[in-house]
Short mmCIF file of C-alpha atoms in Angstrom, two decimals:
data_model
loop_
_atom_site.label_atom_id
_atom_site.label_comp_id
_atom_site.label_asym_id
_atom_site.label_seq_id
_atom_site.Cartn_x
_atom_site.Cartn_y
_atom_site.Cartn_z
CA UNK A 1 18.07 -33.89 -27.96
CA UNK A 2 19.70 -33.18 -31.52
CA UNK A 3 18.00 -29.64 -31.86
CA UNK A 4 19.10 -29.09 -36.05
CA UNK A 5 17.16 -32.64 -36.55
CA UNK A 6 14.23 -31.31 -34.54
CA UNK A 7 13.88 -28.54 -36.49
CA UNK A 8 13.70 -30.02 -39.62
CA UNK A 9 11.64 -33.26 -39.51
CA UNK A 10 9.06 -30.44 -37.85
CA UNK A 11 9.52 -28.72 -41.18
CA UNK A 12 9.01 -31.32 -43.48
CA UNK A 13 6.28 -32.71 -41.45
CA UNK A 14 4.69 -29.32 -41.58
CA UNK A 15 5.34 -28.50 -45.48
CA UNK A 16 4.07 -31.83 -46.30
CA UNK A 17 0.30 -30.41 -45.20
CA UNK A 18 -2.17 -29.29 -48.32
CA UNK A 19 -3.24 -26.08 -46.51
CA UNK A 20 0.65 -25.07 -45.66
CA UNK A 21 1.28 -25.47 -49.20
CA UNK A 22 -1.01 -23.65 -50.70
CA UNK A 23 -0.64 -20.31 -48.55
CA UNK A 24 3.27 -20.88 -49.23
CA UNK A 25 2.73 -21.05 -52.80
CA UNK A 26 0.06 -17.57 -52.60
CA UNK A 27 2.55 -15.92 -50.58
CA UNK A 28 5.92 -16.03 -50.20
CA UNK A 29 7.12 -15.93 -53.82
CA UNK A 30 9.73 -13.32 -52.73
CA UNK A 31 11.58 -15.97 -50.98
CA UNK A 32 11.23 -18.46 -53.91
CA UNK A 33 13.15 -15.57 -56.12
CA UNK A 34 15.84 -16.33 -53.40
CA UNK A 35 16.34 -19.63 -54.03
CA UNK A 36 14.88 -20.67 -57.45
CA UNK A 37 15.82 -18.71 -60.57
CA UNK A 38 12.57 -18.71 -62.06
CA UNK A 39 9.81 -20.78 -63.91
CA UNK A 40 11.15 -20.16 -67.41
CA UNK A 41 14.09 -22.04 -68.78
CA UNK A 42 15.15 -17.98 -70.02
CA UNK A 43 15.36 -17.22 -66.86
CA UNK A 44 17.45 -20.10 -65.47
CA UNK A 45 19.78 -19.10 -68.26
CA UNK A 46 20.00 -15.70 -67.17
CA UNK A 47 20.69 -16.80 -63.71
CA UNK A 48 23.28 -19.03 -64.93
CA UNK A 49 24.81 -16.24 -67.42
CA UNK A 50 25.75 -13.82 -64.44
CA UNK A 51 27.08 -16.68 -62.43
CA UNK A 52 29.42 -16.94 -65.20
CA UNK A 53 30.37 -13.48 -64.99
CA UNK A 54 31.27 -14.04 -61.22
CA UNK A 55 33.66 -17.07 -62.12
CA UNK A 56 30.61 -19.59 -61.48
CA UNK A 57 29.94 -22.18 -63.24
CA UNK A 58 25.92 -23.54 -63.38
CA UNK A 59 24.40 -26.55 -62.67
CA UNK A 60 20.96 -26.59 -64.15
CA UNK A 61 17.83 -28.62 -62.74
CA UNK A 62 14.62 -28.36 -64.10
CA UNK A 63 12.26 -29.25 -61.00
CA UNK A 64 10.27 -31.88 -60.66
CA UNK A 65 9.93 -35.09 -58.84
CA UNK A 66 7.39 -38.30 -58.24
CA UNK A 67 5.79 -38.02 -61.23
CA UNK A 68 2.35 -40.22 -61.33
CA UNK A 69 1.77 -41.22 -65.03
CA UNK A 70 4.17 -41.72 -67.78
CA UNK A 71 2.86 -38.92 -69.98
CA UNK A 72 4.49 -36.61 -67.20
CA UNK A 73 7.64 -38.14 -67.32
CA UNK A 74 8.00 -38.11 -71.10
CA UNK A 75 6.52 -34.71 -70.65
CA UNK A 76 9.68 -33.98 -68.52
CA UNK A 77 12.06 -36.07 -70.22
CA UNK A 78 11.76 -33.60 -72.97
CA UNK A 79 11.73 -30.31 -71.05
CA UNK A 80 15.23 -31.83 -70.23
CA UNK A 81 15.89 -32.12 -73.57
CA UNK A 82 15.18 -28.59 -74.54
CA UNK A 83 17.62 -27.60 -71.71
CA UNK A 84 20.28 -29.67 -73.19
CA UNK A 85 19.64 -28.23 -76.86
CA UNK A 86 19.41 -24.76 -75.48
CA UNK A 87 22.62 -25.64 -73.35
CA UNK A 88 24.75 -26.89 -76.11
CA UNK A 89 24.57 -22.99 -77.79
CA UNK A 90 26.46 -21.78 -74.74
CA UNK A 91 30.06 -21.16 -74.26
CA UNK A 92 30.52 -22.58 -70.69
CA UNK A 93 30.48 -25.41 -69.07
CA UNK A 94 27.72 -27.27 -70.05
CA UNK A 95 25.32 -29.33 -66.52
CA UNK A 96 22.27 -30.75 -65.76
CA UNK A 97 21.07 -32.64 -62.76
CA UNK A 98 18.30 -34.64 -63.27
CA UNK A 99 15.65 -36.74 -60.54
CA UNK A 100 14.77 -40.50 -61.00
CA UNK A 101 11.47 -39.93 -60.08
CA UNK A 102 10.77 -37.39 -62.28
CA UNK A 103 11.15 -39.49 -64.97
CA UNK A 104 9.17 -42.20 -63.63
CA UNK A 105 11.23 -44.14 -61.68
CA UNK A 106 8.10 -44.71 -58.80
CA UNK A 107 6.49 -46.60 -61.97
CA UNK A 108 9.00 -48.42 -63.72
CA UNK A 109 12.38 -48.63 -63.13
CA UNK A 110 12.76 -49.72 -67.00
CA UNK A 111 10.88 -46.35 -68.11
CA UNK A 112 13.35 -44.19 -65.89
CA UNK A 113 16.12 -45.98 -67.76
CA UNK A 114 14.48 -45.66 -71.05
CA UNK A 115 14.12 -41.73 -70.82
CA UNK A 116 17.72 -41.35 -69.36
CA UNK A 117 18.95 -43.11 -72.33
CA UNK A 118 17.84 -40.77 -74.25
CA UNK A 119 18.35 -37.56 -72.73
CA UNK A 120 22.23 -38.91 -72.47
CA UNK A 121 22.40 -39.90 -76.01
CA UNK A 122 21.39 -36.42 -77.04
CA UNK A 123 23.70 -34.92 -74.15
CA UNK A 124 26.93 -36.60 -74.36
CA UNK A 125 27.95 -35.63 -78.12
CA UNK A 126 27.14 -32.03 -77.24
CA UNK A 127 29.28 -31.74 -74.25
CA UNK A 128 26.41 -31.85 -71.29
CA UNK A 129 26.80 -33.66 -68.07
CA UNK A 130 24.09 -35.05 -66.21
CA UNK A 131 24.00 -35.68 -62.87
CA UNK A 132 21.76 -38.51 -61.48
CA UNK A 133 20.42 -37.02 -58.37
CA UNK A 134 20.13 -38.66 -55.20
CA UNK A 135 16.46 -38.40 -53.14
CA UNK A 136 15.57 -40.81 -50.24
CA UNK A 137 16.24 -43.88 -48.90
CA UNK A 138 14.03 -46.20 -50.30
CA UNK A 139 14.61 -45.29 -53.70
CA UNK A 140 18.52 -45.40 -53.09
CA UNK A 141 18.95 -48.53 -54.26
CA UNK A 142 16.73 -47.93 -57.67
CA UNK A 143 19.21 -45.19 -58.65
CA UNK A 144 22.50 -46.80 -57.93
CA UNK A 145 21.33 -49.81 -60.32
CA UNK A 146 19.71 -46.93 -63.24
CA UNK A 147 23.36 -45.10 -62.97
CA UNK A 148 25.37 -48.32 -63.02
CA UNK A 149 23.46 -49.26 -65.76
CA UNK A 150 23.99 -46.51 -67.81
CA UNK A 151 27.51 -47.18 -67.37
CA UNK A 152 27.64 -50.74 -68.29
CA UNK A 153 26.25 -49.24 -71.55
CA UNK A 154 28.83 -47.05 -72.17
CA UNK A 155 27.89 -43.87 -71.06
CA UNK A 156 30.55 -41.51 -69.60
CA UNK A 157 29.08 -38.50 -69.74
CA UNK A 158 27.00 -38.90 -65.77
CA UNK A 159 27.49 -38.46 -62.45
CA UNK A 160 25.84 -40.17 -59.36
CA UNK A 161 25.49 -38.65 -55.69
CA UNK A 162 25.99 -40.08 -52.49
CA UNK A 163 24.32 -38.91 -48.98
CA UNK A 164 26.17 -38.96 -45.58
CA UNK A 165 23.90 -39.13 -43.66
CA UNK A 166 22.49 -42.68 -44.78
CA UNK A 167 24.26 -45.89 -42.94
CA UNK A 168 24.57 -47.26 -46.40
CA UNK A 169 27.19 -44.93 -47.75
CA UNK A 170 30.14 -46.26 -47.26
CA UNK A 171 29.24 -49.71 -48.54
CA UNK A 172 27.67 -47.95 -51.77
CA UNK A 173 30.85 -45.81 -52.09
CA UNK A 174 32.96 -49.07 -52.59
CA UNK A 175 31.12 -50.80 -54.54
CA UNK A 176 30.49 -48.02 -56.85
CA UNK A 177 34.65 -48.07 -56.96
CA UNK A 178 34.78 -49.95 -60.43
CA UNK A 179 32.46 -47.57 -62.25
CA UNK A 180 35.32 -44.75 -61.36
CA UNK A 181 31.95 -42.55 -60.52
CA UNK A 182 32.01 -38.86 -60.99
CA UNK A 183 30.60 -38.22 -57.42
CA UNK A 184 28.56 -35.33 -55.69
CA UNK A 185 28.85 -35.65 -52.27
CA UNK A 186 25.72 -34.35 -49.99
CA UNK A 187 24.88 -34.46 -46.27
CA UNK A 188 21.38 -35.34 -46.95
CA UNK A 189 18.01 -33.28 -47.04
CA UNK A 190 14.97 -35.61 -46.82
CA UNK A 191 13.17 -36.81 -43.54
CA UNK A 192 14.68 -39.88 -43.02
CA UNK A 193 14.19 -42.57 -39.83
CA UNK A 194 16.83 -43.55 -37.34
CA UNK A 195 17.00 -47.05 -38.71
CA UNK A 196 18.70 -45.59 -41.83
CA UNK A 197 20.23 -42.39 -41.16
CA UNK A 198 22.65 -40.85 -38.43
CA UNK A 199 20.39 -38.05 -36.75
CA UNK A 200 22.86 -36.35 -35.19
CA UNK A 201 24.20 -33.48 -36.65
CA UNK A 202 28.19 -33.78 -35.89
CA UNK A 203 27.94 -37.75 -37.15
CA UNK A 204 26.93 -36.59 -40.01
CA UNK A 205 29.57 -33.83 -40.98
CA UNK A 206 31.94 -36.52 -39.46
CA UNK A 207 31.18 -39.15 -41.94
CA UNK A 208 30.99 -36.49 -44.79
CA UNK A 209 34.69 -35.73 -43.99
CA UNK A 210 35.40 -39.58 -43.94
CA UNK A 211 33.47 -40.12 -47.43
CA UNK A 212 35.04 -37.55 -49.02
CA UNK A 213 38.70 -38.02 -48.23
CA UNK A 214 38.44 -42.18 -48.99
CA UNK A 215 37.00 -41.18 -52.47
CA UNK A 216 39.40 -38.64 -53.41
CA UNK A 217 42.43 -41.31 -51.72
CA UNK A 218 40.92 -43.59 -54.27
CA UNK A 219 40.98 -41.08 -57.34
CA UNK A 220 37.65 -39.88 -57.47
CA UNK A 221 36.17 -36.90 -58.64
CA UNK A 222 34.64 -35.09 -56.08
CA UNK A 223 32.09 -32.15 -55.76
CA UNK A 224 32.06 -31.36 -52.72
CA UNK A 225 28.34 -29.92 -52.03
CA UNK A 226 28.09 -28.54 -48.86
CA UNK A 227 27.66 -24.44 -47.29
CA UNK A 228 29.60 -25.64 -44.44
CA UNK A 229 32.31 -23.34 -43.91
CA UNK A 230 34.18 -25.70 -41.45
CA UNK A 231 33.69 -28.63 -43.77
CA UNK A 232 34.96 -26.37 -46.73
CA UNK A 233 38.16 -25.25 -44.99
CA UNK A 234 39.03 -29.04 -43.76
CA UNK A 235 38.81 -30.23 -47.78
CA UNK A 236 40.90 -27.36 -48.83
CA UNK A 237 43.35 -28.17 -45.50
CA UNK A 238 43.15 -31.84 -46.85
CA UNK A 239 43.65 -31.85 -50.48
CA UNK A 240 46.59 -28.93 -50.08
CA UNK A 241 48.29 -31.19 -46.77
CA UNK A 242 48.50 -34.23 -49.47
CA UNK A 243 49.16 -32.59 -52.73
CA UNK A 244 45.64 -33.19 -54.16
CA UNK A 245 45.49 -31.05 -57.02
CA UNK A 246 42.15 -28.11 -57.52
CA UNK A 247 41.12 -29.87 -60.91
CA UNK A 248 40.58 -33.35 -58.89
CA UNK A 249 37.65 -31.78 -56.89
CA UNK A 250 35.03 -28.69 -56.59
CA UNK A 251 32.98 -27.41 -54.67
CA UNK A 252 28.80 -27.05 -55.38
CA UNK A 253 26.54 -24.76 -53.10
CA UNK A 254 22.92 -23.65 -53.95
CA UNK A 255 21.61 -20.94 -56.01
CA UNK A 256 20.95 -17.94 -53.37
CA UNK A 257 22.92 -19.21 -50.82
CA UNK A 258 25.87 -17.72 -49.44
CA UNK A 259 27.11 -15.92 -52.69
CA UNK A 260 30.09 -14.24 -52.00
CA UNK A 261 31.18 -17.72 -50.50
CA UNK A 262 31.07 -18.90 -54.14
CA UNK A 263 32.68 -16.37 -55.42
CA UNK A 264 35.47 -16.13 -53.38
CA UNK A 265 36.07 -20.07 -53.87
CA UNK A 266 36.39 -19.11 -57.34
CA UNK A 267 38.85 -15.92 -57.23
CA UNK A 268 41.11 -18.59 -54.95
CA UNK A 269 41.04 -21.22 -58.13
CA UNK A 270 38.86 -23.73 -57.03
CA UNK A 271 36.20 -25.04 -59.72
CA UNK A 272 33.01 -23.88 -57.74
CA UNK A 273 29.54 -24.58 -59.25
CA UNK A 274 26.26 -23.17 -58.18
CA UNK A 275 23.18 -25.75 -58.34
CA UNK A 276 20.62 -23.69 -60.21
CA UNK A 277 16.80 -24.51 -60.17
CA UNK A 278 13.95 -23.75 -62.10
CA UNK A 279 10.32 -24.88 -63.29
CA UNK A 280 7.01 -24.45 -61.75
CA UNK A 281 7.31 -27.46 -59.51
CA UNK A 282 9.35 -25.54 -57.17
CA UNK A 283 7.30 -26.16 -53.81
CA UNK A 284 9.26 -29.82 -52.87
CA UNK A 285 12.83 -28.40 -53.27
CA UNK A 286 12.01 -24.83 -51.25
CA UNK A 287 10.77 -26.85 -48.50
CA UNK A 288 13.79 -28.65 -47.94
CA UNK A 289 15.60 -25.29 -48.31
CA UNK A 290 13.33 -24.28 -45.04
CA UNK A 291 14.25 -27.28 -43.01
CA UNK A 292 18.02 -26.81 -43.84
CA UNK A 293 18.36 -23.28 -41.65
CA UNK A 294 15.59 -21.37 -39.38
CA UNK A 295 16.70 -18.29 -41.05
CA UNK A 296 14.75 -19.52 -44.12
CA UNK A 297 11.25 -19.94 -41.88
CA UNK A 298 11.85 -16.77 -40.70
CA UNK A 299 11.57 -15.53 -44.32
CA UNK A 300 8.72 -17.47 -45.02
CA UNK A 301 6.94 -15.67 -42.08
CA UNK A 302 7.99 -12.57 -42.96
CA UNK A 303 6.87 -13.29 -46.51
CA UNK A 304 3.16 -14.39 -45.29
CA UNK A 305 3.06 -11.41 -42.75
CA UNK A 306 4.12 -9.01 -45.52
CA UNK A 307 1.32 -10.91 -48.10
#
């Protein structure tokens, strides 16, 4: 029995429960401050300002996903915006990371496309990349055809991300190959069946390895998202054993999560960027936080005990 996979469905089977959520969202707002900088896009900036300071870069995400009426994702489509403006002031480098659904792919593909368009037309001449984000499988497909057609209409400024834990990946990988894809590579976080996904744990990190190493053989830019100290030192022992130089690749780990990590990548040269969230809709992306490490329920217990 794969304990780690366990563990998490149970968690995202739990969080997905009205009643769970709403004594989460009454009570444990300590261990939201852990992993989400804030509601405010002031303080996201002020999270991303002392990252700086550490060598860090930021990668910022207003929250939200699977939106239900196009007013919300127009709604959101310009709270992106304002990031970007508010962005473009600032004197480092400039990232946002953006959800399909949350602007409406789950009602029209063409309306996702529409409001992507224009958050890149207002990003690209002021220096901000977006990455597309990645959720699950059945909208996998969806997003590879939004990105690819942002591409075919010029648009150089966006990234795309890939999971490893989907059987897909591979296949997607190559024939994402012509678009020369900015990629962020992830092990995967969302509750997904064995008829897709690997559900073993060391298949996974195995085929992360494999994914990674045939994009950067092919000339890829990679960001390497993962906490996974073993997985971190076998890039570094890769891309150093074949003379892959530190600006073809980084490294991207979460806001809150093993800190001096980051900032050690950073003091040994490596571009290192820390995914930074914010926005009132933070209840979806803390409970796949929970079902990524035990420690984290334990928090959330402590935080409910402790009111």
């Amino acid at each position: 029995m794969n304990l780690d996979l366990v563990y998490r469905q149970a968690v995202l089977s739990v969080a997905g429960n009205p009643r769970v959520e709403a004594l989460i969202k009454g009570r444990a707002r300590s261990l939201v401050r852990r992993y989400v900088a804030g509601e405010t896009l002031e303080e996201a900036l002020r999270a991303a300002e002392a990252l700086e300071a550490q060598g860090v870069h930021a990668i910022l995400d207003l929250l939200g996903e699977m939106v239900r009426s196009e007013e919300e994702a127009r709604a959101f489509q310009e709270g992106i915006l304002v990031l970007v403006r508010a962005l473009a002031e600032k004197p480092w480098p400039k990232y946002v990371s953006v959800k399909p659904t949350q602007l409406g792919l789950d009602l029209s593909e063409g309306l996702a496309l529409e409001l992507l368009r224009g958050i890149l037309r207002e990003a690209e001449p002021k220096g901000v990349f977006v990455r597309l984000d990645m959720e699950d499988s059945p909208r996998v497909e969806a997003t590879l055809r939004l990105y690819k057609a942002l591409r075919e209409e010029g648009f150089s400024g966006v990234g795309v991300v890939l999971q490893s834990y989907l059987f897909r990946t591979e296949k997607d990988l190559l024939d994402l190959l012509p678009y020369r894809p900015n990629l962020r590579l992830v092990k995967g976080a969302y509750r997904e069946p064995q008829e897709v996904a690997f559900q073993d744990k060391r298949l996974i990190d195995a085929e992360y390895l494999h994914l990674g190493k045939l994009a950067l053989r092919e000339g890829l830019y990679v960001a390497f998202a993962t906490h996974d100290p073993r997985l971190i030192a076998e890039v570094k022992r890769y891309t150093e054993a074949f003379g892959i130089p530190k600006t073809a690749f980084e490294f991207q780990l979460l806001y809150g999560v093993r800190p001096e990590a980051q900032r050690r990548l950073a003091q040994e040269g490596y571009t290192v960027r820390a995914y930074v969230p914010y926005g009132k809709d933070w209840y979806p992306y803390l409970s796949r936080r929970i079902a990524e490490r035990p420690e984290n329920l334990l928090l959330v217990l402590r935080s409910l005990l402790g009111g």
